[in-house]
Coordinates of C-alpha atoms and ligand atoms in Angstrom, one line a residue:
M22 CA 35.9 26.5 -19.8
S23 CA 37.7 29.0 -17.6
P24 CA 36.2 32.2 -17.6
G25 CA 37.3 34.8 -20.1
F26 CA 38.3 32.0 -22.6
E27 CA 34.9 31.6 -24.2
D28 CA 35.5 33.7 -27.2
I29 CA 38.7 32.2 -28.3
M30 CA 37.9 28.4 -27.7
P31 CA 36.8 26.6 -31.1
T32 CA 33.1 26.5 -31.7
E33 CA 33.2 22.5 -31.1
Y34 CA 34.7 22.8 -27.8
R35 CA 32.1 25.5 -26.6
E36 CA 29.4 23.3 -28.2
L37 CA 30.6 20.4 -26.1
V38 CA 30.7 22.6 -22.7
E39 CA 27.1 23.9 -23.6
R40 CA 25.4 20.8 -25.1
G41 CA 27.7 17.9 -24.2
P42 CA 27.0 14.9 -22.0
F43 CA 29.4 15.8 -19.3
G44 CA 28.1 15.4 -16.1
K45 CA 24.5 15.0 -17.3
G46 CA 23.9 11.4 -17.0
L47 CA 22.8 11.2 -20.5
G48 CA 22.7 8.0 -22.3
V49 CA 22.0 6.2 -25.6
S50 CA 18.1 7.1 -25.6
D51 CA 19.1 10.9 -25.5
L52 CA 21.2 10.6 -28.6
G53 CA 20.1 13.2 -31.2
T54 CA 19.6 15.6 -28.5
F55 CA 23.0 16.7 -27.4
K56 CA 26.2 17.0 -28.8
E57 CA 28.1 13.8 -29.1
L58 CA 31.7 12.9 -27.8
L59 CA 32.4 11.9 -31.5
E60 CA 32.7 14.2 -34.3
E61 CA 32.7 13.8 -37.7
H62 CA 35.1 10.9 -38.4
P63 CA 36.7 9.3 -41.6
L64 CA 35.5 5.9 -41.4
C65 CA 33.4 4.3 -44.3
A66 CA 29.6 5.0 -45.0
G67 CA 27.7 2.4 -43.1
C68 CA 30.7 1.1 -40.9
G69 CA 29.1 -1.0 -38.2
L70 CA 32.3 -0.2 -36.1
A71 CA 31.6 3.4 -36.4
L72 CA 27.9 2.9 -35.1
S73 CA 29.2 0.7 -32.3
L74 CA 31.9 3.3 -31.2
R75 CA 29.1 6.0 -31.2
L76 CA 26.8 4.0 -29.0
I77 CA 29.6 3.0 -26.6
L78 CA 30.7 6.4 -26.3
A79 CA 27.1 7.6 -25.5
S80 CA 26.8 4.8 -22.9
L81 CA 29.7 5.6 -20.6
P82 CA 28.7 6.1 -17.2
N83 CA 31.1 9.2 -16.4
P84 CA 32.5 10.2 -19.5
E85 CA 34.1 13.2 -17.8
D86 CA 36.3 10.7 -15.8
T87 CA 37.0 8.2 -18.5
I88 CA 40.2 7.6 -20.3
I89 CA 40.2 5.5 -23.4
V90 CA 43.2 3.4 -24.4
G91 CA 43.2 2.6 -28.1
S92 CA 45.2 0.4 -30.6
T93 CA 46.0 0.3 -34.4
G94 CA 42.8 -0.5 -36.5
C95 CA 40.0 1.5 -38.2
S96 CA 39.0 2.6 -34.9
A97 CA 42.1 4.5 -34.2
L98 CA 41.3 6.7 -37.2
A99 CA 38.2 7.8 -35.2
F100 CA 39.9 8.5 -31.9
P101 CA 41.3 11.8 -32.8
Q102 CA 37.8 12.9 -33.1
V103 CA 36.7 11.7 -29.7
A104 CA 36.4 14.5 -27.0
L105 CA 37.7 12.4 -24.2
H106 CA 41.2 11.8 -23.1
N107 CA 42.5 9.0 -25.2
I108 CA 45.7 7.4 -25.6
H109 CA 46.9 5.4 -28.6
S110 CA 49.1 2.5 -28.0
L111 CA 51.4 0.4 -30.0
F112 CA 49.5 -2.5 -31.9
G113 CA 48.5 -4.9 -29.2
N114 CA 49.9 -3.1 -26.1
Q115 CA 46.8 -1.5 -25.2
N116 CA 45.9 -3.8 -22.2
A117 CA 49.6 -3.2 -20.8
V118 CA 49.2 0.7 -21.2
A119 CA 45.7 0.7 -19.7
T120 CA 47.2 -1.3 -16.6
G121 CA 49.8 1.0 -16.1
L122 CA 47.5 4.2 -16.5
K123 CA 44.8 2.8 -14.1
R124 CA 47.3 2.1 -11.4
A125 CA 48.8 5.5 -11.7
L126 CA 45.5 7.1 -11.7
K127 CA 44.6 5.2 -8.5
L128 CA 47.8 6.7 -6.9
R129 CA 47.3 10.3 -8.1
F130 CA 43.4 10.3 -7.6
P131 CA 42.9 7.9 -4.8
D132 CA 39.4 9.6 -3.6
K133 CA 38.2 9.8 -7.3
I134 CA 36.7 7.3 -9.8
K135 CA 38.7 7.2 -13.1
D136 CA 37.5 4.4 -15.7
V137 CA 40.2 3.1 -18.0
V138 CA 38.2 1.7 -21.0
V139 CA 40.4 -0.3 -23.5
I140 CA 38.4 0.1 -27.0
A141 CA 40.4 -1.9 -29.7
G142 CA 39.6 -4.1 -32.7
D143 CA 39.8 -7.8 -33.1
G144 CA 43.2 -7.8 -34.0
A145 CA 44.8 -6.0 -31.6
T146 CA 42.7 -7.7 -28.9
A147 CA 42.5 -11.3 -29.8
D148 CA 45.6 -11.9 -32.1
I149 CA 48.4 -9.3 -31.8
G150 CA 47.7 -8.0 -28.3
L151 CA 46.1 -11.4 -26.8
D152 CA 49.1 -12.0 -24.7
M153 CA 48.8 -8.6 -22.8
V154 CA 45.0 -8.6 -22.9
M155 CA 45.0 -12.0 -21.0
Q156 CA 47.8 -11.3 -18.6
S157 CA 45.9 -8.1 -17.6
W158 CA 42.8 -10.5 -17.0
F159 CA 44.9 -12.8 -15.0
R160 CA 46.3 -10.1 -12.7
R161 CA 42.6 -8.9 -12.1
E162 CA 43.3 -5.4 -13.4
N163 CA 40.3 -3.0 -12.8
I164 CA 40.0 -2.3 -16.7
T165 CA 37.3 -2.7 -19.0
T166 CA 38.4 -4.1 -22.4
I167 CA 36.1 -3.7 -25.4
M168 CA 36.8 -5.4 -28.6
L169 CA 35.2 -3.8 -31.8
D170 CA 34.9 -7.1 -33.7
N171 CA 34.7 -6.5 -37.2
E172 CA 36.2 -9.8 -38.1
A173 CA 39.0 -8.7 -40.2
Y174 CA 42.3 -6.5 -40.6
A175 CA 39.9 -4.0 -42.3
N176 CA 42.2 -0.9 -42.8
T177 CA 45.0 -3.1 -44.2
G178 CA 43.1 -4.1 -47.2
G179 CA 41.4 -7.0 -45.7
Q180 CA 43.1 -10.0 -43.9
E181 CA 41.7 -12.6 -42.0
S182 CA 41.8 -12.1 -38.1
G183 CA 41.5 -14.8 -35.4
M184 CA 38.0 -13.6 -35.1
S185 CA 37.0 -14.1 -38.5
Q186 CA 34.6 -17.1 -39.2
E187 CA 36.0 -20.4 -40.5
G188 CA 35.9 -20.1 -44.4
T189 CA 35.9 -16.6 -44.8
V190 CA 37.1 -15.2 -48.0
L191 CA 38.8 -11.5 -48.1
N192 CA 40.9 -9.5 -50.4
M193 CA 43.9 -11.0 -48.7
A194 CA 42.6 -14.3 -47.5
P195 CA 41.4 -15.7 -51.1
K196 CA 41.6 -19.4 -50.0
G197 CA 39.2 -19.0 -47.1
K198 CA 40.3 -19.1 -43.5
K199 CA 41.1 -22.4 -42.4
F200 CA 40.4 -22.2 -38.4
P201 CA 37.4 -21.3 -36.7
K202 CA 36.5 -18.0 -34.8
I203 CA 38.3 -17.7 -31.5
S204 CA 35.8 -17.7 -28.5
L205 CA 37.3 -14.8 -26.6
T206 CA 34.1 -14.5 -24.4
E207 CA 34.8 -18.1 -23.1
I208 CA 38.4 -17.2 -22.8
A209 CA 37.8 -13.9 -21.0
R210 CA 35.6 -15.9 -18.6
E211 CA 38.1 -18.4 -17.7
S212 CA 40.9 -16.1 -17.4
G213 CA 39.3 -14.1 -14.4
C214 CA 37.1 -11.4 -16.2
A215 CA 34.1 -10.6 -13.4
Y216 CA 31.9 -9.6 -16.1
V217 CA 31.8 -10.9 -19.9
A218 CA 29.1 -9.9 -22.5
S219 CA 28.8 -9.7 -26.2
G220 CA 26.4 -7.4 -28.0
S221 CA 26.0 -5.4 -31.5
P222 CA 24.4 -2.1 -32.4
V223 CA 21.4 -3.7 -33.6
H224 CA 20.3 -3.4 -29.8
P225 CA 21.4 0.0 -28.8
K226 CA 19.9 -0.1 -25.4
K227 CA 21.1 -3.5 -24.7
L228 CA 24.6 -2.4 -25.8
E229 CA 24.4 0.4 -23.4
K230 CA 23.6 -1.9 -20.6
I231 CA 26.5 -4.3 -21.0
V232 CA 28.9 -1.7 -21.4
R233 CA 27.9 0.4 -18.3
R234 CA 27.8 -3.0 -16.5
A235 CA 31.3 -3.9 -17.6
I236 CA 32.5 -0.3 -16.6
L237 CA 30.7 -0.4 -13.2
V238 CA 31.9 -4.0 -12.4
A239 CA 35.6 -3.2 -13.6
R240 CA 35.5 0.0 -11.1
E241 CA 34.7 -2.1 -8.1
T242 CA 35.2 -5.9 -8.6
G243 CA 37.7 -6.7 -11.4
P244 CA 38.1 -7.0 -15.1
A245 CA 35.2 -6.8 -17.8
Y246 CA 35.3 -7.8 -21.2
V247 CA 32.7 -6.5 -23.9
Q248 CA 32.7 -8.0 -27.6
V249 CA 30.9 -6.0 -30.1
F250 CA 29.7 -7.3 -33.4
C251 CA 30.8 -4.6 -35.9
P252 CA 30.6 -6.1 -39.7
C253 CA 32.6 -4.2 -42.2
P254 CA 30.8 -3.5 -45.4
T255 CA 34.2 -2.7 -47.2
N256 CA 35.8 -5.8 -46.8
Y257 CA 33.1 -8.1 -46.7
K258 CA 31.5 -6.5 -49.8
F259 CA 28.0 -6.0 -48.9
K260 CA 26.0 -2.7 -49.2
P261 CA 26.4 -0.6 -46.3
A262 CA 22.5 -0.4 -45.7
E263 CA 22.8 -4.0 -44.8
V264 CA 25.0 -3.9 -41.8
Q265 CA 21.9 -4.4 -39.5
K266 CA 20.2 -7.2 -41.5
R267 CA 23.6 -8.9 -41.5
I268 CA 23.9 -8.9 -37.7
K269 CA 20.5 -10.2 -37.2
E270 CA 21.0 -13.0 -39.5
R271 CA 24.3 -13.9 -37.8
I272 CA 22.8 -13.6 -34.3
K273 CA 19.7 -15.7 -35.5
A274 CA 21.9 -18.3 -37.1
G275 CA 23.8 -18.8 -34.0
T276 CA 27.1 -18.0 -35.7
Y277 CA 27.5 -14.7 -33.5
R278 CA 26.6 -15.7 -29.9
I279 CA 25.2 -13.1 -27.6
V280 CA 26.3 -14.2 -24.2
E281 CA 26.7 -12.7 -20.7
Y282 CA 28.8 -14.2 -17.9
I283 CA 28.6 -12.8 -14.3
A284 CA 30.7 -13.8 -11.6
P285 CA 28.7 -14.1 -8.3
E286 CA 30.6 -11.0 -6.6
A287 CA 29.9 -8.9 -9.8
Q288 CA 26.4 -10.0 -9.7
E289 CA 25.9 -8.9 -6.3
L290 CA 27.3 -5.3 -7.3
I291 CA 25.1 -5.1 -10.2
N292 CA 22.0 -6.2 -8.1
Q293 CA 23.0 -3.3 -5.5
L294 CA 23.6 -0.9 -8.4
E295 CA 20.6 -1.5 -10.6
G296 CA 18.2 -3.0 -8.2
G297 CA 19.1 -1.9 -4.7
K298 CA 18.2 2.0 -5.0
L299 CA 14.9 0.9 -6.9
M300 CA 13.9 -1.9 -4.7
S301 CA 14.8 -0.8 -1.4
N302 CA 11.4 0.6 -1.3
K303 CA 8.3 -0.8 -2.7
I304 CA 7.5 -0.1 -6.3
C305 CA 3.8 0.6 -7.2
I306 CA 2.7 0.3 -10.7
R307 CA -0.7 1.3 -12.0
M308 CA -1.7 -0.2 -15.2
S309 CA -4.7 1.5 -17.1
G310 CA -5.9 0.3 -20.3
L311 CA -9.2 -0.8 -22.2
G312 CA -11.2 -4.2 -21.6
G313 CA -9.7 -6.7 -24.3
Q314 CA -6.0 -5.3 -23.9
G315 CA -4.9 -7.8 -21.4
V316 CA -4.1 -5.3 -18.7
V317 CA -4.9 -8.0 -16.0
T318 CA -2.8 -10.8 -17.6
A319 CA 0.1 -8.1 -18.0
A320 CA -0.2 -7.6 -14.2
H321 CA -0.2 -11.3 -13.4
I322 CA 2.7 -12.1 -15.4
L323 CA 4.8 -9.1 -13.8
G324 CA 3.7 -10.2 -10.4
S325 CA 4.5 -13.7 -11.0
A326 CA 8.1 -12.9 -12.5
A327 CA 8.8 -10.8 -9.5
T328 CA 8.3 -13.6 -7.1
R329 CA 10.2 -15.9 -9.2
D330 CA 13.0 -13.5 -8.9
G331 CA 12.8 -13.7 -5.0
K332 CA 10.9 -10.7 -4.5
Q333 CA 7.5 -10.2 -2.9
S334 CA 4.6 -8.8 -5.2
T335 CA 0.9 -8.3 -4.9
V336 CA -1.4 -8.0 -8.0
N337 CA -5.1 -6.8 -8.0
P338 CA -7.0 -6.3 -11.0
F339 CA -10.1 -3.9 -11.0
F340 CA -12.8 -3.4 -13.7
G341 CA -16.5 -2.5 -13.9
A342 CA -18.4 -3.7 -16.7
E343 CA -16.6 -6.8 -18.3
K344 CA -16.7 -5.7 -21.9
R345 CA -14.4 -4.6 -24.7
L346 CA -12.9 -1.3 -24.5
A347 CA -14.5 -0.6 -21.1
P348 CA -11.8 1.0 -18.7
A349 CA -9.8 -1.7 -16.9
E350 CA -7.0 -1.2 -14.5
S351 CA -4.6 -3.5 -12.6
Y352 CA -2.1 -2.7 -9.8
V353 CA 1.1 -4.4 -9.1
R354 CA 3.4 -3.9 -6.1
I355 CA 6.8 -5.2 -5.8
S356 CA 9.2 -5.0 -3.0
Q357 CA 12.1 -6.9 -1.1
E358 CA 10.3 -6.6 1.9
R359 CA 6.9 -8.0 2.8
I360 CA 4.1 -6.0 1.3
Y361 CA 1.0 -5.5 3.7
E362 CA -1.4 -3.2 1.3
R363 CA -3.8 -4.5 -1.1
G364 CA -6.0 -3.2 -3.6
E365 CA -6.1 0.2 -5.7
I366 CA -2.7 2.0 -5.8
L367 CA -3.6 5.6 -5.3
Y368 CA 0.2 6.8 -5.4
P369 CA 2.0 5.1 -8.1
N370 CA 5.6 5.1 -8.7
I371 CA 4.8 3.9 -12.5
I372 CA 2.1 4.4 -14.5
M373 CA 1.5 2.4 -17.5
I374 CA -1.3 3.6 -20.1
F375 CA -2.2 0.8 -22.5
H376 CA -4.3 2.8 -24.9
P377 CA -4.1 6.5 -25.9
H378 CA -8.0 6.7 -25.3
V379 CA -7.3 6.4 -21.6
I380 CA -6.0 10.0 -21.7
T381 CA -7.7 11.5 -24.9
L382 CA -11.0 10.1 -24.1
G383 CA -10.8 9.8 -20.5
K384 CA -11.5 6.1 -20.3
C385 CA -9.9 5.8 -17.0
Y386 CA -10.9 5.2 -13.4
T387 CA -8.4 7.7 -12.4
M388 CA -8.5 11.1 -13.7
P389 CA -6.1 12.7 -14.7
F390 CA -4.5 9.6 -15.8
F391 CA -1.4 10.7 -13.8
D392 CA -3.2 11.4 -10.5
G393 CA -1.0 10.6 -7.5
L394 CA 2.0 9.9 -9.5
Q395 CA 5.0 10.0 -6.9
P396 CA 7.9 12.6 -7.6
E397 CA 10.3 11.4 -10.2
G398 CA 7.7 8.8 -11.2
K399 CA 7.4 7.2 -14.8
V400 CA 4.7 7.2 -17.2
L401 CA 4.8 4.7 -19.9
I402 CA 2.2 5.4 -22.9
N403 CA 1.1 3.3 -25.6
S404 CA 1.3 5.6 -28.4
D405 CA 3.0 5.9 -32.0
G406 CA 3.9 9.4 -31.0
P407 CA 3.5 12.0 -28.3
L408 CA -0.2 12.9 -27.2
D409 CA -1.5 16.4 -27.2
L410 CA -1.1 16.9 -23.4
S411 CA -2.3 20.5 -22.3
Q412 CA 0.3 22.8 -20.9
E413 CA -1.1 22.5 -17.5
E414 CA -0.9 18.8 -17.5
L415 CA 2.7 19.1 -18.8
G416 CA 3.4 21.9 -16.2
I417 CA 2.2 19.5 -13.3
L418 CA 4.4 16.4 -14.8
A419 CA 7.5 18.7 -15.2
K420 CA 7.2 20.0 -11.5
L421 CA 6.8 16.3 -10.3
K422 CA 10.3 15.7 -12.4
A423 CA 8.2 12.8 -13.9
K424 CA 9.5 11.0 -16.8
I425 CA 7.2 10.3 -19.9
Y426 CA 8.0 7.6 -22.4
Y427 CA 6.1 6.6 -25.3
I428 CA 6.1 3.2 -27.2
P429 CA 4.2 1.9 -30.2
A430 CA 3.1 -0.9 -28.3
T431 CA 0.2 -2.1 -30.4
R432 CA 2.2 -1.8 -33.5
V433 CA 5.0 -3.8 -32.3
A434 CA 2.7 -6.2 -31.1
S435 CA 1.0 -6.6 -34.5
E436 CA 4.2 -6.5 -36.4
I437 CA 6.3 -8.9 -34.4
G438 CA 3.6 -10.9 -32.5
G439 CA 1.2 -11.0 -35.4
T440 CA -1.7 -9.9 -33.3
E441 CA -2.8 -6.8 -31.1
L442 CA -3.4 -9.1 -28.4
S443 CA 0.1 -8.9 -27.6
T444 CA 0.0 -5.3 -26.8
N445 CA 0.2 -6.2 -23.2
M446 CA 3.4 -8.0 -23.8
A447 CA 5.0 -5.1 -25.6
M448 CA 3.9 -2.9 -22.7
L449 CA 5.7 -5.2 -20.3
G450 CA 8.8 -5.2 -22.7
G451 CA 8.5 -1.2 -22.5
L452 CA 8.4 -1.4 -18.7
M453 CA 11.5 -3.6 -18.9
G454 CA 13.0 -0.9 -21.1
I455 CA 12.5 2.1 -18.6
A456 CA 12.9 0.0 -15.3
E457 CA 14.4 -3.6 -15.0
L458 CA 12.0 -4.7 -12.3
V459 CA 12.2 -8.6 -13.0
S460 CA 14.5 -10.6 -15.0
K461 CA 13.8 -12.0 -18.6
E462 CA 14.3 -15.4 -17.5
S463 CA 11.4 -14.9 -14.8
L464 CA 9.2 -13.0 -17.4
K465 CA 9.6 -16.2 -19.6
E466 CA 8.9 -18.7 -17.0
A467 CA 5.9 -16.5 -15.9
L468 CA 4.6 -16.4 -19.2
L469 CA 4.9 -20.1 -19.6
E470 CA 3.0 -20.7 -16.6
R471 CA 0.2 -18.3 -17.7
F472 CA -0.3 -19.8 -20.8
G473 CA 0.9 -23.4 -20.1
G474 CA -2.0 -24.4 -17.9
G475 CA -1.6 -22.4 -14.8
K476 CA -4.6 -21.9 -12.6
F477 CA -4.7 -18.1 -12.5
V478 CA -8.3 -17.0 -13.3
A479 CA -9.3 -13.3 -12.4
S480 CA -12.6 -13.5 -14.6
G481 CA -14.4 -15.3 -17.3
T482 CA -13.4 -12.6 -19.9
T483 CA -9.7 -12.9 -18.9
A484 CA -9.8 -16.7 -19.3
A485 CA -11.4 -16.2 -22.5
L486 CA -8.8 -13.6 -23.6
D487 CA -6.2 -16.2 -22.8
D488 CA -7.9 -18.7 -24.9
V489 CA -8.1 -16.4 -28.0
L490 CA -4.2 -15.6 -27.9
K491 CA -3.4 -19.3 -27.4
S492 CA -5.6 -19.9 -30.6
K493 CA -3.2 -17.9 -32.8
Y494 CA -0.4 -19.9 -32.2
A495 CA -0.1 -23.7 -33.2
K496 CA 1.9 -24.5 -30.3
L497 CA 2.8 -23.1 -26.8
A498 CA 6.5 -22.7 -27.6
G499 CA 5.3 -20.5 -30.5
L500 CA 3.3 -18.3 -28.3
I501 CA 6.1 -18.1 -25.7
E502 CA 8.8 -17.2 -28.4
K503 CA 6.7 -14.8 -30.2
N504 CA 5.7 -13.0 -27.1
M505 CA 9.2 -13.0 -25.6
E506 CA 10.3 -11.3 -29.1
V507 CA 7.5 -8.8 -28.7
M508 CA 8.8 -8.0 -25.0
E509 CA 12.7 -7.6 -26.2
K510 CA 11.5 -5.6 -29.3
S511 CA 9.5 -3.4 -27.1
A512 CA 12.3 -2.6 -24.6
D513 CA 14.2 -1.2 -27.4
A514 CA 11.2 0.7 -28.9
V515 CA 10.5 3.1 -25.8
V516 CA 11.1 6.9 -26.6
E517 CA 11.5 9.3 -24.0
F518 CA 9.5 12.5 -24.2
L519 CA 11.6 15.5 -23.4
F520 CA 10.2 18.7 -21.8
D521 CA 12.7 21.2 -22.1
N522 CA 14.5 21.1 -25.1
K523 CA 13.9 23.6 -27.8
A524 CA 13.7 23.0 -31.5
K525 CA 17.2 23.6 -33.1
E526 CA 17.3 25.2 -36.7
L527 CA 20.0 23.2 -38.9
G528 CA 21.3 24.7 -42.1
G529 CA 23.2 23.1 -44.9
T530 CA 22.3 22.2 -48.5
I531 CA 22.5 18.7 -50.1
V532 CA 26.2 18.3 -51.9
Y533 CA 25.9 14.7 -52.9
V534 CA 23.8 12.2 -51.7
A535 CA 22.1 12.3 -48.2
A536 CA 19.1 10.9 -46.2
K537 CA 16.1 13.1 -46.4
V538 CA 13.1 13.2 -44.0
T539 CA 9.5 13.6 -44.9
E540 CA 8.1 15.2 -41.9
E541 CA 4.6 14.1 -42.1
K542 CA 5.7 10.6 -42.2
C543 CA 8.0 10.7 -39.1
I544 CA 6.6 9.5 -35.8
G545 CA 9.6 10.4 -33.7
C546 CA 10.4 6.8 -33.0
K547 CA 14.2 7.5 -33.0
L548 CA 15.2 4.2 -34.6
C549 CA 17.0 6.1 -37.4
V550 CA 18.9 8.1 -34.9
L551 CA 20.3 4.7 -33.1
T552 CA 21.3 3.5 -36.5
C553 CA 23.3 6.0 -38.0
P554 CA 27.2 5.3 -37.6
D555 CA 27.9 9.1 -37.8
P556 CA 27.7 11.3 -35.1
N557 CA 25.3 14.5 -34.7
V558 CA 24.0 13.7 -38.1
I559 CA 20.1 13.0 -37.2
R560 CA 18.9 15.2 -34.7
V561 CA 15.6 15.2 -32.5
L562 CA 13.5 18.4 -33.1
M563 CA 11.3 19.2 -30.0
P564 CA 8.6 19.5 -29.2
D565 CA 7.3 16.8 -31.6
K566 CA 10.4 14.6 -31.7
K567 CA 10.7 14.4 -35.4
V568 CA 13.9 14.1 -36.8
Q569 CA 16.0 16.1 -39.1
V570 CA 19.1 15.1 -41.0
D571 CA 22.3 17.3 -41.4
E572 CA 22.7 16.7 -45.0
N573 CA 26.2 18.1 -44.8
R574 CA 27.3 15.3 -42.2
C575 CA 25.5 12.2 -43.8
K576 CA 27.4 9.9 -45.8
G577 CA 24.5 8.5 -47.6
C578 CA 24.9 5.0 -46.4
G579 CA 21.1 4.2 -46.4
L580 CA 21.3 2.4 -42.8
C581 CA 18.5 4.6 -41.4
V582 CA 16.2 4.4 -44.5
E583 CA 16.3 0.4 -44.1
I584 CA 15.2 0.8 -40.4
C585 CA 12.4 3.4 -40.8
S586 CA 9.2 1.5 -41.0
K587 CA 7.3 4.6 -41.8
G588 CA 9.1 4.9 -45.1
A589 CA 9.8 8.5 -43.8
L590 CA 13.7 8.7 -45.0
A591 CA 15.1 8.4 -48.5
I592 CA 18.4 8.9 -50.1
V593 CA 18.3 11.9 -52.2
G594 CA 20.7 13.8 -54.5
N595 CA 21.3 16.7 -56.5
Ligands
SF4_28 S1 37.0 -0.9 -43.7 FE1 35.3 -1.7 -42.5 S2 35.8 -1.4 -40.5 FE2 37.0 0.0 -41.4 S3 36.1 2.0 -41.4 FE3 35.6 0.9 -43.5 S4 33.8 -0.3 -43.2 FE4 34.6 0.4 -41.1
SF4_29 S1 12.4 9.0 -39.7 FE1 11.6 6.9 -39.4 S2 12.9 5.9 -38.1 FE2 13.5 8.2 -37.9 S3 12.2 8.9 -36.1 FE3 11.1 9.1 -38.0 S4 9.7 7.6 -38.3 FE4 11.4 6.9 -36.7
SF4_30 S1 21.7 9.9 -41.7 FE1 21.3 7.8 -42.6 S2 22.2 7.7 -44.9 FE2 23.0 9.6 -43.7 S3 25.0 8.6 -42.4 FE3 23.1 8.5 -41.3 S4 22.5 6.5 -41.6 FE4 23.6 6.7 -43.2

């Protein structure tokens, strides 16, 4: 904002400058704490497309240097409310317009990164604009194409699109669609895209990851395509609150395929960008927990997965009396280069606290629990909500620029895995959520090796623990599948603790129906923030991270009520 203009600029503009995401490196995990790029939009209550758009905008790696090209469809109704340069193109022309724009920007700003991102519906991408979309891929244009796939022409009353499933009946397709859904991800791969992925808003952090990967690959390597499943409650005639359920059912049934194809040169770039910085040096992880929590097993699985990814790794368990609830620690080192050190890790980059008592009752070999933490290190704590750390402790951690994350690991383990014994898997999933040190495939293989007859035995107790966990499942396949699910869910359940945000007072009265939070029940997990299709509605209040709904902005779709496992949200009216 130019000096002297502050007073005459609209409030929304000033808010964006002061509290917006520009140049701050914020992402999906920070939603609810900053002014979003999307403002109140006219899309329907509970619209899956609106939720996806909200998450995509929060995922942009450099929003300040991003230009969006849109096309006709429901999404076009939201673009006037997007605080980015965006161009509306004629129906189907979006990739041709984006091509010209990207080339012009390269000439005009040769030394600057300018990301050109197409965001359009399935009609514009897979039907009317398919020719221009594919030609841009054939020509290897450096643009990202994101399809918001609501499987219909939704804002014209509900016609079938090429992306609708076979047999789909809509208002204007009363006899049911005669042809199968187009496999545009496969077409994109064959047409020269360097990066192709599909996702959905039920996994916000995964969606963020694929959007970022796509944009970074498009910048450096070649065209990228991301397809996002966004069910339309209005045309498919289901309750808005069921959007998430619908997505999960379709993915589980295999009728919406989640894929990721990465060309070798793009993979190299992704490795460099995501792993290079982190892995050029050794990463030291200290795991502190209580006897019986599987701290040793978690370390073994992590180390084993790292070696399967071609890295070097060492793992050392450390415990005194082998009894339940006695302190237990494990140390994992992971590096691209040979590791010479062994034993206790005194200066960790990452600390994982498997039980709150490690901190609150001092059940730990290392006191305080963050002793030796490296600057900008990370702490992942298994707890349903923030623990009562002293001002002094918070001060030291803030000075270190440490990042603290909470994860309800035991709860996720019980709810998904059916046993608290999977808490260690939930912690590993949480670790993947904050630092992708190993691949999912390698974790699965390591899990299989550990429980499928591998020879690792740290002690009689760890072997006995393995047996107890195995006894919870009828078959090995069930154990692997459930524990992988625990890990995946946990990666999404991590919540970052923010040191410096002040609580914001929100005004407003209920005018019709809106979601209301029962503060005592809210544990600050933020799932509702990542589920609401409307921007700036649910905000995170500091310091305890409970949420507050702005009733004036809420459309009462009920999606947040469905997702909240604590029953802290309800739709109320006057
Ligand atoms: S018609 Fe469907 S896709 Fe369009 S805004 Fe409404 S719910 Fe969203
Ligand atoms: S209201 Fe529910 S979903 Fe939202 S942060 Fe609180 S506990 Fe989590
Ligand atoms: S706060 Fe809840 S009910 Fe309101 S719009 Fe968001 S998800 Fe829907």
